[in-house]
């Protein structure tokens, strides 16, 4: 089983420049050792169980909570058999964009 979770944390009540605080959440994710990637809107992580992945999300949110009076959290998850899906899902779309086989 593989669980992929995309999440975002937004510190509220700390002004417009939140990058430094959001970086604290990303630091937690990267320290987890789980496969991950961060883009402009979400950080996505992959693990073997819901408990494993959601523990990292919980810790990332806690890191932001330590520096902001309020935190908004958005989470989207996907559970499916197999591993390495964080990379393979993107590779499949790229293959289709390049005109590869369906």
PDB file of C-alpha atoms in Angstrom:
ATOM      1  CA  UNK A   1       0.000   0.000   0.000  1.00  0.00           C
ATOM      2  CA  UNK A   2       1.117   3.516  -0.741  1.00  0.00           C
ATOM      3  CA  UNK A   3      -0.421   6.656   0.681  1.00  0.00           C
ATOM      4  CA  UNK A   4       0.179  10.002  -1.002  1.00  0.00           C
ATOM      5  CA  UNK A   5      -0.916  13.165   0.753  1.00  0.00           C
ATOM      6  CA  UNK A   6      -0.754  16.668  -0.663  1.00  0.00           C
ATOM      7  CA  UNK A   7      -1.138  19.352   1.943  1.00  0.00           C
ATOM      8  CA  UNK A   8      -0.670  23.043   2.475  1.00  0.00           C
ATOM      9  CA  UNK A   9      -0.343  25.026   5.666  1.00  0.00           C
ATOM     10  CA  UNK A  10      -0.985  28.739   5.782  1.00  0.00           C
ATOM     11  CA  UNK A  11      -0.023  30.741   8.848  1.00  0.00           C
ATOM     12  CA  UNK A  12      -2.642  33.375   9.598  1.00  0.00           C
ATOM     13  CA  UNK A  13      -2.141  36.534  11.606  1.00  0.00           C
ATOM     14  CA  UNK A  14       1.563  36.941  10.856  1.00  0.00           C
ATOM     15  CA  UNK A  15       1.463  39.315   7.908  1.00  0.00           C
ATOM     16  CA  UNK A  16       1.847  38.703   4.177  1.00  0.00           C
ATOM     17  CA  UNK A  17       5.373  37.273   4.095  1.00  0.00           C
ATOM     18  CA  UNK A  18       4.833  33.721   5.338  1.00  0.00           C
ATOM     19  CA  UNK A  19       7.620  31.924   3.449  1.00  0.00           C
ATOM     20  CA  UNK A  20       9.930  31.660   6.441  1.00  0.00           C
ATOM     21  CA  UNK A  21       7.215  30.048   8.561  1.00  0.00           C
ATOM     22  CA  UNK A  22       6.047  27.716   5.783  1.00  0.00           C
ATOM     23  CA  UNK A  23       9.683  26.636   5.387  1.00  0.00           C
ATOM     24  CA  UNK A  24       9.490  25.259   8.946  1.00  0.00           C
ATOM     25  CA  UNK A  25       6.765  22.848   7.805  1.00  0.00           C
ATOM     26  CA  UNK A  26       8.765  21.810   4.748  1.00  0.00           C
ATOM     27  CA  UNK A  27      11.809  21.244   6.959  1.00  0.00           C
ATOM     28  CA  UNK A  28       9.781  18.763   9.023  1.00  0.00           C
ATOM     29  CA  UNK A  29       8.657  16.920   5.884  1.00  0.00           C
ATOM     30  CA  UNK A  30      12.184  16.671   4.494  1.00  0.00           C
ATOM     31  CA  UNK A  31      13.554  15.473   7.832  1.00  0.00           C
ATOM     32  CA  UNK A  32      10.976  12.657   7.844  1.00  0.00           C
ATOM     33  CA  UNK A  33      12.881  10.761   5.179  1.00  0.00           C
ATOM     34  CA  UNK A  34       9.693  10.066   3.216  1.00  0.00           C
ATOM     35  CA  UNK A  35       9.647  10.799  -0.522  1.00  0.00           C
ATOM     36  CA  UNK A  36       8.339  14.342  -0.967  1.00  0.00           C
ATOM     37  CA  UNK A  37       8.164  17.338  -3.235  1.00  0.00           C
ATOM     38  CA  UNK A  38       7.146  20.929  -2.679  1.00  0.00           C
ATOM     39  CA  UNK A  39       5.670  23.267  -5.274  1.00  0.00           C
ATOM     40  CA  UNK A  40       4.056  26.693  -5.140  1.00  0.00           C
ATOM     41  CA  UNK A  41       0.793  25.408  -3.658  1.00  0.00           C
ATOM     42  CA  UNK A  42       1.343  22.075  -1.873  1.00  0.00           C
ATOM     43  CA  UNK A  43       3.844  19.742  -0.332  1.00  0.00           C
ATOM     44  CA  UNK A  44       3.269  16.120  -1.310  1.00  0.00           C
ATOM     45  CA  UNK A  45       4.577  13.154   0.658  1.00  0.00           C
ATOM     46  CA  UNK A  46       4.381   9.395   0.160  1.00  0.00           C
ATOM     47  CA  UNK A  47       4.459   6.694   2.798  1.00  0.00           C
ATOM     48  CA  UNK A  48       3.328   3.162   3.471  1.00  0.00           C
ATOM     49  CA  UNK A  49       0.422   3.922   5.812  1.00  0.00           C
ATOM     50  CA  UNK A  50      -1.987   6.701   6.664  1.00  0.00           C
ATOM     51  CA  UNK A  51      -0.540   6.846  10.180  1.00  0.00           C
ATOM     52  CA  UNK A  52       2.986   7.328   8.859  1.00  0.00           C
ATOM     53  CA  UNK A  53       2.065  10.109   6.450  1.00  0.00           C
ATOM     54  CA  UNK A  54      -0.422  11.922   8.676  1.00  0.00           C
ATOM     55  CA  UNK A  55       2.083  11.951  11.556  1.00  0.00           C
ATOM     56  CA  UNK A  56       4.406  13.991   9.336  1.00  0.00           C
ATOM     57  CA  UNK A  57       1.571  16.339   8.371  1.00  0.00           C
ATOM     58  CA  UNK A  58       0.665  16.738  12.060  1.00  0.00           C
ATOM     59  CA  UNK A  59       4.278  17.569  12.963  1.00  0.00           C
ATOM     60  CA  UNK A  60       4.567  20.022  10.053  1.00  0.00           C
ATOM     61  CA  UNK A  61       1.409  21.806  11.175  1.00  0.00           C
ATOM     62  CA  UNK A  62       2.736  21.910  14.757  1.00  0.00           C
ATOM     63  CA  UNK A  63       5.901  23.621  13.504  1.00  0.00           C
ATOM     64  CA  UNK A  64       3.775  26.363  11.958  1.00  0.00           C
ATOM     65  CA  UNK A  65       1.476  26.575  14.984  1.00  0.00           C
ATOM     66  CA  UNK A  66       4.528  27.348  17.102  1.00  0.00           C
ATOM     67  CA  UNK A  67       4.988  30.598  15.144  1.00  0.00           C
ATOM     68  CA  UNK A  68       1.461  31.657  14.163  1.00  0.00           C
ATOM     69  CA  UNK A  69      -1.704  32.273  16.173  1.00  0.00           C
ATOM     70  CA  UNK A  70      -3.829  30.470  13.578  1.00  0.00           C
ATOM     71  CA  UNK A  71      -3.093  27.915  10.832  1.00  0.00           C
ATOM     72  CA  UNK A  72      -5.195  26.943   7.826  1.00  0.00           C
ATOM     73  CA  UNK A  73      -4.602  23.378   6.581  1.00  0.00           C
ATOM     74  CA  UNK A  74      -5.728  21.759   3.314  1.00  0.00           C
ATOM     75  CA  UNK A  75      -5.171  18.003   2.852  1.00  0.00           C
ATOM     76  CA  UNK A  76      -5.851  15.705  -0.104  1.00  0.00           C
ATOM     77  CA  UNK A  77      -4.980  12.007   0.064  1.00  0.00           C
ATOM     78  CA  UNK A  78      -4.796   8.930  -2.152  1.00  0.00           C
ATOM     79  CA  UNK A  79      -4.241   5.322  -1.046  1.00  0.00           C
ATOM     80  CA  UNK A  80      -3.473   2.568  -3.526  1.00  0.00           C
ATOM     81  CA  UNK A  81      -1.435  -0.600  -3.904  1.00  0.00           C
ATOM     82  CA  UNK A  82       2.149  -0.093  -5.030  1.00  0.00           C
ATOM     83  CA  UNK A  83       5.077   2.091  -4.129  1.00  0.00           C
ATOM     84  CA  UNK A  84       6.941   4.975  -5.735  1.00  0.00           C
ATOM     85  CA  UNK A  85       3.745   6.523  -6.991  1.00  0.00           C
ATOM     86  CA  UNK A  86       4.882  10.059  -6.225  1.00  0.00           C
ATOM     87  CA  UNK A  87       7.215   9.762  -9.215  1.00  0.00           C
ATOM     88  CA  UNK A  88       5.288   7.320 -11.413  1.00  0.00           C
ATOM     89  CA  UNK A  89       2.050   9.311 -11.447  1.00  0.00           C
ATOM     90  CA  UNK A  90       3.875  12.353 -12.811  1.00  0.00           C
ATOM     91  CA  UNK A  91       5.910  10.238 -15.244  1.00  0.00           C
ATOM     92  CA  UNK A  92       2.702   8.763 -16.694  1.00  0.00           C
ATOM     93  CA  UNK A  93       1.270  12.209 -17.398  1.00  0.00           C
ATOM     94  CA  UNK A  94       4.570  13.378 -18.912  1.00  0.00           C
ATOM     95  CA  UNK A  95       4.632  10.301 -21.153  1.00  0.00           C
ATOM     96  CA  UNK A  96       1.150  11.147 -22.435  1.00  0.00           C
ATOM     97  CA  UNK A  97       2.129  14.774 -22.996  1.00  0.00           C
ATOM     98  CA  UNK A  98       5.093  13.597 -25.055  1.00  0.00           C
ATOM     99  CA  UNK A  99       2.780  11.524 -27.240  1.00  0.00           C
ATOM    100  CA  UNK A 100       3.775   8.170 -25.797  1.00  0.00           C
ATOM    101  CA  UNK A 101       1.542   5.095 -25.642  1.00  0.00           C
ATOM    102  CA  UNK A 102      -1.702   5.246 -23.680  1.00  0.00           C
TER     103      UNK A 102
END
